[in-house]
CSV table of C-alpha atoms in Angstrom, one decimal:
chain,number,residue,atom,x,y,z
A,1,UNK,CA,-68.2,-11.6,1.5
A,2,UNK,CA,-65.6,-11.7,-1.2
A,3,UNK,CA,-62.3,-13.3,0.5
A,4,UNK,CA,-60.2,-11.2,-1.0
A,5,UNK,CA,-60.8,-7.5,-0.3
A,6,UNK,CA,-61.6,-8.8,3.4
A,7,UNK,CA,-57.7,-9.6,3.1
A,8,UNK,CA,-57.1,-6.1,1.8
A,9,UNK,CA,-59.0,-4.3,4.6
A,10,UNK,CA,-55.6,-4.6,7.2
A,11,UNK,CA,-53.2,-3.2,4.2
A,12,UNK,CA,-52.4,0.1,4.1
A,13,UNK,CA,-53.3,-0.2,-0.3
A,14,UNK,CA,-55.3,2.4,-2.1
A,15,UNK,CA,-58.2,-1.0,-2.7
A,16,UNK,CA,-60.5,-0.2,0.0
A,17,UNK,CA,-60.6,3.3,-0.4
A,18,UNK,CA,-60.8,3.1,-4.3
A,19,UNK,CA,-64.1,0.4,-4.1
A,20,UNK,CA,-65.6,2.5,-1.4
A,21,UNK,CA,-65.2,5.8,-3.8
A,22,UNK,CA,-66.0,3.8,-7.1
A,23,UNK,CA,-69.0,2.3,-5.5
A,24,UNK,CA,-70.1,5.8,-4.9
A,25,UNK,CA,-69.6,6.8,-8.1
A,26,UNK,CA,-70.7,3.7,-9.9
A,27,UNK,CA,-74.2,4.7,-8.2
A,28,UNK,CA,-74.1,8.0,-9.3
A,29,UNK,CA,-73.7,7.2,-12.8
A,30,UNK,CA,-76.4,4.3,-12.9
A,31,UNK,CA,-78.8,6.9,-11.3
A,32,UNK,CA,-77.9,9.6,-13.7
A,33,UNK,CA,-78.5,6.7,-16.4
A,34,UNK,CA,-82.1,6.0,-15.0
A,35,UNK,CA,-83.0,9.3,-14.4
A,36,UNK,CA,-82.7,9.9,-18.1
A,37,UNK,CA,-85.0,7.9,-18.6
A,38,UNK,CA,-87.6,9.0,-16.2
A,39,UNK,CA,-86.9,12.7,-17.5
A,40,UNK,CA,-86.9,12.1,-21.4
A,41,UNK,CA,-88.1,15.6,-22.2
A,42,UNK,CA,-87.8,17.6,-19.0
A,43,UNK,CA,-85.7,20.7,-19.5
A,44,UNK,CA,-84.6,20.3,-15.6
A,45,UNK,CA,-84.8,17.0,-14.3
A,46,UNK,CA,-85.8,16.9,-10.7
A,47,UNK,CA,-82.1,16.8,-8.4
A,48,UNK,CA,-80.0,17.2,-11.1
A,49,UNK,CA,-77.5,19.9,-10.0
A,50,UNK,CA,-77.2,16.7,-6.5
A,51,UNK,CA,-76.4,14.0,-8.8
A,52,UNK,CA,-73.9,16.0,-10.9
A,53,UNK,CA,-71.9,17.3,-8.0
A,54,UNK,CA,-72.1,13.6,-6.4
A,55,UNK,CA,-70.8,12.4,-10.3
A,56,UNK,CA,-67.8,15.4,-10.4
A,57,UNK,CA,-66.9,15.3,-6.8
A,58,UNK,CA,-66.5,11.4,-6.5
A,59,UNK,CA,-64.2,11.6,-9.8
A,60,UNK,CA,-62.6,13.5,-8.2
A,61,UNK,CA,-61.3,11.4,-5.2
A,62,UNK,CA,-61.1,8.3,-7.7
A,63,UNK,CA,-59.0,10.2,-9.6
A,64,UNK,CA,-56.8,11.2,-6.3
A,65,UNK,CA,-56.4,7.0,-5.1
A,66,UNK,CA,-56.2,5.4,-8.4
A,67,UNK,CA,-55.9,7.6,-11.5
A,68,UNK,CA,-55.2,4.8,-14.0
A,69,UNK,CA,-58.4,3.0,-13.3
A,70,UNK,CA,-60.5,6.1,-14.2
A,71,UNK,CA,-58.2,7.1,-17.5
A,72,UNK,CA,-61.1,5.0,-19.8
A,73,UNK,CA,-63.9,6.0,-18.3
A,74,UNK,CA,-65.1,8.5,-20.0
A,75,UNK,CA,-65.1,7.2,-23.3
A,76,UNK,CA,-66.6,3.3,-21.5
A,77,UNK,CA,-69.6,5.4,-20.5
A,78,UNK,CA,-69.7,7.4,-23.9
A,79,UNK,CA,-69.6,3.9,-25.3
A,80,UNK,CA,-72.1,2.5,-23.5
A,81,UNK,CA,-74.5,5.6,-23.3
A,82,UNK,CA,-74.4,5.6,-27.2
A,83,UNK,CA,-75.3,2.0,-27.7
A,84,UNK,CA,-78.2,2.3,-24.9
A,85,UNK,CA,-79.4,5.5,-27.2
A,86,UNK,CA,-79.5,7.8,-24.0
A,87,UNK,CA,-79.0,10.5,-26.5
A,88,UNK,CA,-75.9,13.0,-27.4
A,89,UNK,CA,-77.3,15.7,-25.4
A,90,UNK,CA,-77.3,13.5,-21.8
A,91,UNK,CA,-74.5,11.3,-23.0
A,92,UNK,CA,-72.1,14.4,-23.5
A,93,UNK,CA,-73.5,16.0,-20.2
A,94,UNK,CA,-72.6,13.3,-18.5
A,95,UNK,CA,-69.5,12.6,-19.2
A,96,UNK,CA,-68.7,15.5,-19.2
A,97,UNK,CA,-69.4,15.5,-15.5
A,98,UNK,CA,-66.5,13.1,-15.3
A,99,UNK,CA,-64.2,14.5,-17.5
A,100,UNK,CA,-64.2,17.4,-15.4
A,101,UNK,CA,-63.9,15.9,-12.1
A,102,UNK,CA,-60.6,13.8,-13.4
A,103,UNK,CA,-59.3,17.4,-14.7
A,104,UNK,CA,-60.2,19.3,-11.5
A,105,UNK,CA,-57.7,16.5,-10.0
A,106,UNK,CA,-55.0,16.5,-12.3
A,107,UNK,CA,-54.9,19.9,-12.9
A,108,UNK,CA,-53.8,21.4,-9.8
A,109,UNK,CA,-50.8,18.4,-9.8
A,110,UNK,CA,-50.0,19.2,-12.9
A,111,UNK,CA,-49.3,22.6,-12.1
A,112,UNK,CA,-47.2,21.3,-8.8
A,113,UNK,CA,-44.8,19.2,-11.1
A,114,UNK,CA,-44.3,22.3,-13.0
A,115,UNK,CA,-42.9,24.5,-10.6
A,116,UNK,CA,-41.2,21.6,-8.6
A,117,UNK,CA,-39.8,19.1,-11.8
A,118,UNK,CA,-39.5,22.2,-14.4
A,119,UNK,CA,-41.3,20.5,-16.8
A,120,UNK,CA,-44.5,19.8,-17.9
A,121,UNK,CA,-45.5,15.9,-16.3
A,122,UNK,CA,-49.4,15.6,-16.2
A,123,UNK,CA,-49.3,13.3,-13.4
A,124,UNK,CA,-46.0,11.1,-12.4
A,125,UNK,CA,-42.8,9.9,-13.6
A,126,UNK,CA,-43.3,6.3,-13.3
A,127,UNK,CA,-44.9,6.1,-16.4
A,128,UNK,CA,-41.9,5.8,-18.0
A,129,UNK,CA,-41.1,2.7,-16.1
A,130,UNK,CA,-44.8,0.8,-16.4
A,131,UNK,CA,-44.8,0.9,-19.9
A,132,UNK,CA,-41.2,-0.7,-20.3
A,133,UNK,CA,-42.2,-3.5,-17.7
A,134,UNK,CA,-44.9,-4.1,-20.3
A,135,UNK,CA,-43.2,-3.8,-23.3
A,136,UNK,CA,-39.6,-5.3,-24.0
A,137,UNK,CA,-38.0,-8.3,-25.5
A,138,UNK,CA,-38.6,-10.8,-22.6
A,139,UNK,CA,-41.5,-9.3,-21.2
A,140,UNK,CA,-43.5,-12.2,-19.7
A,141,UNK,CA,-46.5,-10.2,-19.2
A,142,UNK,CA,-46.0,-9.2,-15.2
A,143,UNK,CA,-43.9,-7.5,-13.4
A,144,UNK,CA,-40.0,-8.1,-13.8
A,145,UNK,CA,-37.0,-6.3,-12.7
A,146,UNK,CA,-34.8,-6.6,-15.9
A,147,UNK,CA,-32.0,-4.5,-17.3
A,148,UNK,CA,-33.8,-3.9,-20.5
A,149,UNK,CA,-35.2,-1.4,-18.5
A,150,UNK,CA,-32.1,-0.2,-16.9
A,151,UNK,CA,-31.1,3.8,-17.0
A,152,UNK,CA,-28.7,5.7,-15.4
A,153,UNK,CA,-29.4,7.9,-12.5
A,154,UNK,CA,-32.1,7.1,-9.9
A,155,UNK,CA,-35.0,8.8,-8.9
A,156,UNK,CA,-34.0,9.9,-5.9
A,157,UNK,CA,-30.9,11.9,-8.0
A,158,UNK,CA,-33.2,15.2,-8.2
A,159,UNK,CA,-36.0,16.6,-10.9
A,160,UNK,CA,-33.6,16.6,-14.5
A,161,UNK,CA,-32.6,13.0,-14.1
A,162,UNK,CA,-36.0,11.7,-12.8
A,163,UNK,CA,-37.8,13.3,-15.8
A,164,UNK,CA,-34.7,12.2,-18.3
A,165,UNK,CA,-35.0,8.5,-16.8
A,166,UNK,CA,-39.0,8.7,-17.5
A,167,UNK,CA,-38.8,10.3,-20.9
A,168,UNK,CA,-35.9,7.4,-21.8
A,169,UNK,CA,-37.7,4.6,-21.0
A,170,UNK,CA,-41.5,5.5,-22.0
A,171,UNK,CA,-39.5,6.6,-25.5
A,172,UNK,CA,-38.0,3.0,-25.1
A,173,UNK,CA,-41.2,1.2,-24.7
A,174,UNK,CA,-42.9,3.4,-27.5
A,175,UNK,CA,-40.0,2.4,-30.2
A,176,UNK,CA,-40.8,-1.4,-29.1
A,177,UNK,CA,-44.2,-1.1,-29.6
A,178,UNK,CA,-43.7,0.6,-32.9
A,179,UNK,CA,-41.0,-2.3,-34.4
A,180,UNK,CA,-42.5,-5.1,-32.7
A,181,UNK,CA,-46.8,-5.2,-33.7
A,182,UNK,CA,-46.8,-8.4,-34.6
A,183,UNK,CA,-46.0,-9.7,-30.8
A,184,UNK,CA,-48.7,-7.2,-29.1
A,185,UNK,CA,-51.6,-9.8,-29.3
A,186,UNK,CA,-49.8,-12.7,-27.1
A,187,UNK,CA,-48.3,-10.3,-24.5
A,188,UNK,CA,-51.8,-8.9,-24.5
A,189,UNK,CA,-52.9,-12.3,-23.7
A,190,UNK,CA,-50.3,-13.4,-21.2
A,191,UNK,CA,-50.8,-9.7,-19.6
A,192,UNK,CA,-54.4,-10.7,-18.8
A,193,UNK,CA,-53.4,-14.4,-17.8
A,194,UNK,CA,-51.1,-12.6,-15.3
A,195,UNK,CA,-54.1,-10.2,-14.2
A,196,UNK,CA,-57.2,-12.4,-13.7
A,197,UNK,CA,-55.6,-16.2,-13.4
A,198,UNK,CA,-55.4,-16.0,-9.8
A,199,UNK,CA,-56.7,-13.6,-6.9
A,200,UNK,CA,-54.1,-14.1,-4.5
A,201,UNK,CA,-52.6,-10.7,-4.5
A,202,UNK,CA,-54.0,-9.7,-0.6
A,203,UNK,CA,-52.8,-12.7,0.9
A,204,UNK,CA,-49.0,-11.7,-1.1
A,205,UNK,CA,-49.0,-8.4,0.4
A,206,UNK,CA,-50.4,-9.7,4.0
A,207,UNK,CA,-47.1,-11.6,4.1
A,208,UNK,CA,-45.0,-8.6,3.2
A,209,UNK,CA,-44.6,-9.7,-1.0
A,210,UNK,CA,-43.4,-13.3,0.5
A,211,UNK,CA,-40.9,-11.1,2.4
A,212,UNK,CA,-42.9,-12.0,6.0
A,213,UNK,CA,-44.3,-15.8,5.5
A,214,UNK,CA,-45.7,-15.4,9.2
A,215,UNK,CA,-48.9,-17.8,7.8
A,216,UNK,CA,-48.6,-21.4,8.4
A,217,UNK,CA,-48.2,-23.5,5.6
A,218,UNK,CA,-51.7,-25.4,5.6
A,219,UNK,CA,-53.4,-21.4,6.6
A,220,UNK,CA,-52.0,-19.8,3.6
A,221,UNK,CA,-52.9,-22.9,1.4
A,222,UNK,CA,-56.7,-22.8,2.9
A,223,UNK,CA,-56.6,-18.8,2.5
A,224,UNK,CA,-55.6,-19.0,-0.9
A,225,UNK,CA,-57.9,-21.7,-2.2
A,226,UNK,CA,-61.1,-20.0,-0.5
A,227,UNK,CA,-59.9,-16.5,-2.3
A,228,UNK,CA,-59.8,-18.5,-5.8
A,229,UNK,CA,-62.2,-20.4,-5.4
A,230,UNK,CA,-65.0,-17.9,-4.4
A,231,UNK,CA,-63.2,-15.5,-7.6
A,232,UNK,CA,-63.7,-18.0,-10.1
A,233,UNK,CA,-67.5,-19.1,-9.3
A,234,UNK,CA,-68.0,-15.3,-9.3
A,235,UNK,CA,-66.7,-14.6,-12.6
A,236,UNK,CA,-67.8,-17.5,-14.5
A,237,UNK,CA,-70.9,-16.3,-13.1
A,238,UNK,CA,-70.4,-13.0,-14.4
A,239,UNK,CA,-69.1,-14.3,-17.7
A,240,UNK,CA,-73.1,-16.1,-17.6
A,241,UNK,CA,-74.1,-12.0,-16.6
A,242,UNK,CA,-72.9,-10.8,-19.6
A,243,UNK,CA,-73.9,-13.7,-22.2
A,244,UNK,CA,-77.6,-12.3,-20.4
A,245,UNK,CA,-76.7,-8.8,-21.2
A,246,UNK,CA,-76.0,-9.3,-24.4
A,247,UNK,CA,-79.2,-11.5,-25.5
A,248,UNK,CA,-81.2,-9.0,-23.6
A,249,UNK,CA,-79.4,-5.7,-25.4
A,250,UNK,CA,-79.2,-7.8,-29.1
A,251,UNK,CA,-83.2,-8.7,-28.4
A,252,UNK,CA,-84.1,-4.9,-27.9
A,253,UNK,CA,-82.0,-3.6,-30.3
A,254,UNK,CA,-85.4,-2.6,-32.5
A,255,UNK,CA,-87.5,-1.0,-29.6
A,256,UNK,CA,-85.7,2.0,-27.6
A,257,UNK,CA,-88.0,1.8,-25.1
A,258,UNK,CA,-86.8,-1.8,-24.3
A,259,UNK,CA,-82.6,-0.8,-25.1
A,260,UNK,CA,-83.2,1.5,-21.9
A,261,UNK,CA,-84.1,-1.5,-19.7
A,262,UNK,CA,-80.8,-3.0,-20.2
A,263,UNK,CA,-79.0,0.3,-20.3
A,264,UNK,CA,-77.4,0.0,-17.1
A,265,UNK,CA,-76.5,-3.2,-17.4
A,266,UNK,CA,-74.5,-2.2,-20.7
A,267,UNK,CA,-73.1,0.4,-18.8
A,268,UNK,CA,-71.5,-2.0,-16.0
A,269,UNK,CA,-70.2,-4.1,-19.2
A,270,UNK,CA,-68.4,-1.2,-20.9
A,271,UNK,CA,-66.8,0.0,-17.2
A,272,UNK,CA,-65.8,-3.7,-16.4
A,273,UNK,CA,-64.1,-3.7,-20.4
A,274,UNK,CA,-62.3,-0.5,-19.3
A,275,UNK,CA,-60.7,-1.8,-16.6
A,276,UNK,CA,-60.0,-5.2,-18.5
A,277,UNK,CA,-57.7,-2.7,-20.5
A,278,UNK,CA,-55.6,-1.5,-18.5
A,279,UNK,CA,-53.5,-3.9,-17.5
A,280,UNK,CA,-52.7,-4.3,-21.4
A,281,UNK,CA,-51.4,-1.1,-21.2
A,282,UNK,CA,-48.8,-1.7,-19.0
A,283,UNK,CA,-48.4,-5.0,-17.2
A,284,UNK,CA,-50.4,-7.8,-15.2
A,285,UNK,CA,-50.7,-7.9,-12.3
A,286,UNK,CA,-53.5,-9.4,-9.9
A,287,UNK,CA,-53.8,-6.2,-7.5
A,288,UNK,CA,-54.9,-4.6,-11.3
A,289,UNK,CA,-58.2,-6.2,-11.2
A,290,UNK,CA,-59.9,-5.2,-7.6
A,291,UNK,CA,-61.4,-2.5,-9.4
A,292,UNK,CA,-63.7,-4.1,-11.9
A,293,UNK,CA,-64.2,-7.0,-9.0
A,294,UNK,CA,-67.8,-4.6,-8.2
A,295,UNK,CA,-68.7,-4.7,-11.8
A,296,UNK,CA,-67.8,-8.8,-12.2
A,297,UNK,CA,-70.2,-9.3,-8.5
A,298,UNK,CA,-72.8,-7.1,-10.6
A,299,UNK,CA,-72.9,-9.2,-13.3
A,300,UNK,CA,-73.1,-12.1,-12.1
A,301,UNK,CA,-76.1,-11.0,-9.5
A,302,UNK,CA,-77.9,-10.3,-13.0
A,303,UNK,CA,-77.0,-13.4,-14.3
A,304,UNK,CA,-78.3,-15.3,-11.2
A,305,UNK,CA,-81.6,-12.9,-11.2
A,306,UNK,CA,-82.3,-14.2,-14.3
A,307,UNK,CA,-82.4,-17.1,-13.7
A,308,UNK,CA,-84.3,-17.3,-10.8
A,309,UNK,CA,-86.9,-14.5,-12.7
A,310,UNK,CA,-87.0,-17.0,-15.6
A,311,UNK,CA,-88.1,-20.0,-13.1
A,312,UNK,CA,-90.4,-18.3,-11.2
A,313,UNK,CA,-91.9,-17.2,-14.4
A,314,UNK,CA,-92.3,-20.8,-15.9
A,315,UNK,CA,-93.5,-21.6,-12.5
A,316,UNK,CA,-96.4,-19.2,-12.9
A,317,UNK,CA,-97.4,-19.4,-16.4
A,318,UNK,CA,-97.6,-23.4,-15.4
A,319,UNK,CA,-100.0,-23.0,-13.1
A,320,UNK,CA,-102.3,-20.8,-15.2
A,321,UNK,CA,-104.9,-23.1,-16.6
């Protein structure tokens, strides 16, 4: 139902692909979270070598669509299994299920840009580039072409310069970070404003970055205010999730047997705060946050159970005499 990823379905973008994968693994982890529970004790839990190939397979192909939205992932779930007191033993087996499935991805890349760039580039050279977008005097927060992020040579120019333009400008960006602190927390700020403001980033692309306005005027207004309008109620929804997690977690922060109730939930806050992050990394953008947009619809369905759980409850205990 949401408005926007129905938009993204005709685009040839990694989004569909990504949710369908995440989803997967998303389940995997939320089952190897309540499976810990059911096991406390058990040497072999029942289907554990399934559900740790499912976990390291389905990294895997995350990794391979969208790398920089499973860079924090490990240490959101280490997060998150720690304060839900899994335990170190299943908290480090499991991620390190996902560690290796994003290093069974990269690896074999990593080896290609060897023999192909002659040097060592873990993944891309656009690195270089993201982080200078982000971080510059004049950066607004999004994306913009500027020459403060000029270098000679293109990439098309062969290996040496493409890994000399990437090295210059991620060297660039780092030296700006380092002599400029005290500006970090506002473009922070506006590079989140940029990310989650609007959700209008399908219907951008649909017309070809406003290259291909083929939309009429009152469609594309209509299109747009639906998209909004049904991302906003969901979030401040979610923003009502989380306020529940929280209570719930801060409650049962005495009784372990209670913390693993809300485990779960506390694992779909510390993946959603992951991908809040990385657009702070680099730059906003609204395409950068269709891959928490499963964790935000989560969150708010447990803010809305609640709430229908906590009238149904009054509802009962008023009717017992």
């Amino acid at each position: 139902c949401w408005p926007n990823l129905i938009l993204h379905t005709p685009l040839i973008l990694g989004e569909s692909l990504f949710l369908a994968l995440f989803l997967v693994l998303l389940a995997a982890l939320v089952t190897w979270t309540s499976r810990s529970n059911a096991d406390a004790g058990l040497a072999r839990p029942a289907g554990s070598w399934q559900l740790s190939t499912l976990i390291v397979v389905s990294t895997v192909m995350c990794t391979w669509v969208r790398p920089q939205s499973v860079v924090l992932l490990v240490p959101a779930i280490v997060v998150a299994w720690w304060l839900g007191r899994l335990g170190w033993r299943r908290t480090l087996q499991g991620a390190g299920l996902v560690l290796a499935g994003m290093v069974i991805a990269v690896v074999p890349w990593t080896i290609r840009n060897a023999v192909v760039m002659d040097n060592f580039i873990p993944m891309s050279t656009n690195t270089g580039d993201n982080l200078c977008i982000g971080f510059h005097t004049g950066a607004m927060g999004g994306y913009r072409e500027t020459d403060a992020c000029a270098a000679e040579g293109r990439y098309v120019d062969g290996p040496a310069i493409e890994f000399a333009r990437d090295k210059e400008l991620r060297g660039r960006a780092v030296r700006w970070i380092v002599e400029h602190p005290g500006q970090l927390p506002a473009l922070s700020w506006m590079k989140l404003v940029a990310t989650f403001r609007y959700e209008n980033d399908a219907l951008r692309t649909w017309e070809g970055f406003g290259a291909d306005p083929h939309l009429k005027r009152t469609e594309r207004i209509l299109l747009h205010a639906i998209g909004n309008w049904y991302y906003w109620v969901v979030s401040l929804l979610a923003i009502g999730g989380l306020g529940v997690v929280v209570r719930d977690y801060w409650c049962a922060r005495q009784q372990p047997t209670v913390v693993a109730a809300v485990r779960n939930s506390v694992l779909i806050v510390a993946i959603a705060a992951s991908g809040v992050l990385v657009p702070m990394l680099f730059f906003g953008d609204s395409r950068f946050k269709v891959p928490i947009v499963p964790c935000l619809a989560l969150l708010a369905a447990v803010g809305i159970h609640r709430c229908f759980l906590h009238r149904r409850m009054e509802s009962l205990l008023g009717s017992v005499p």
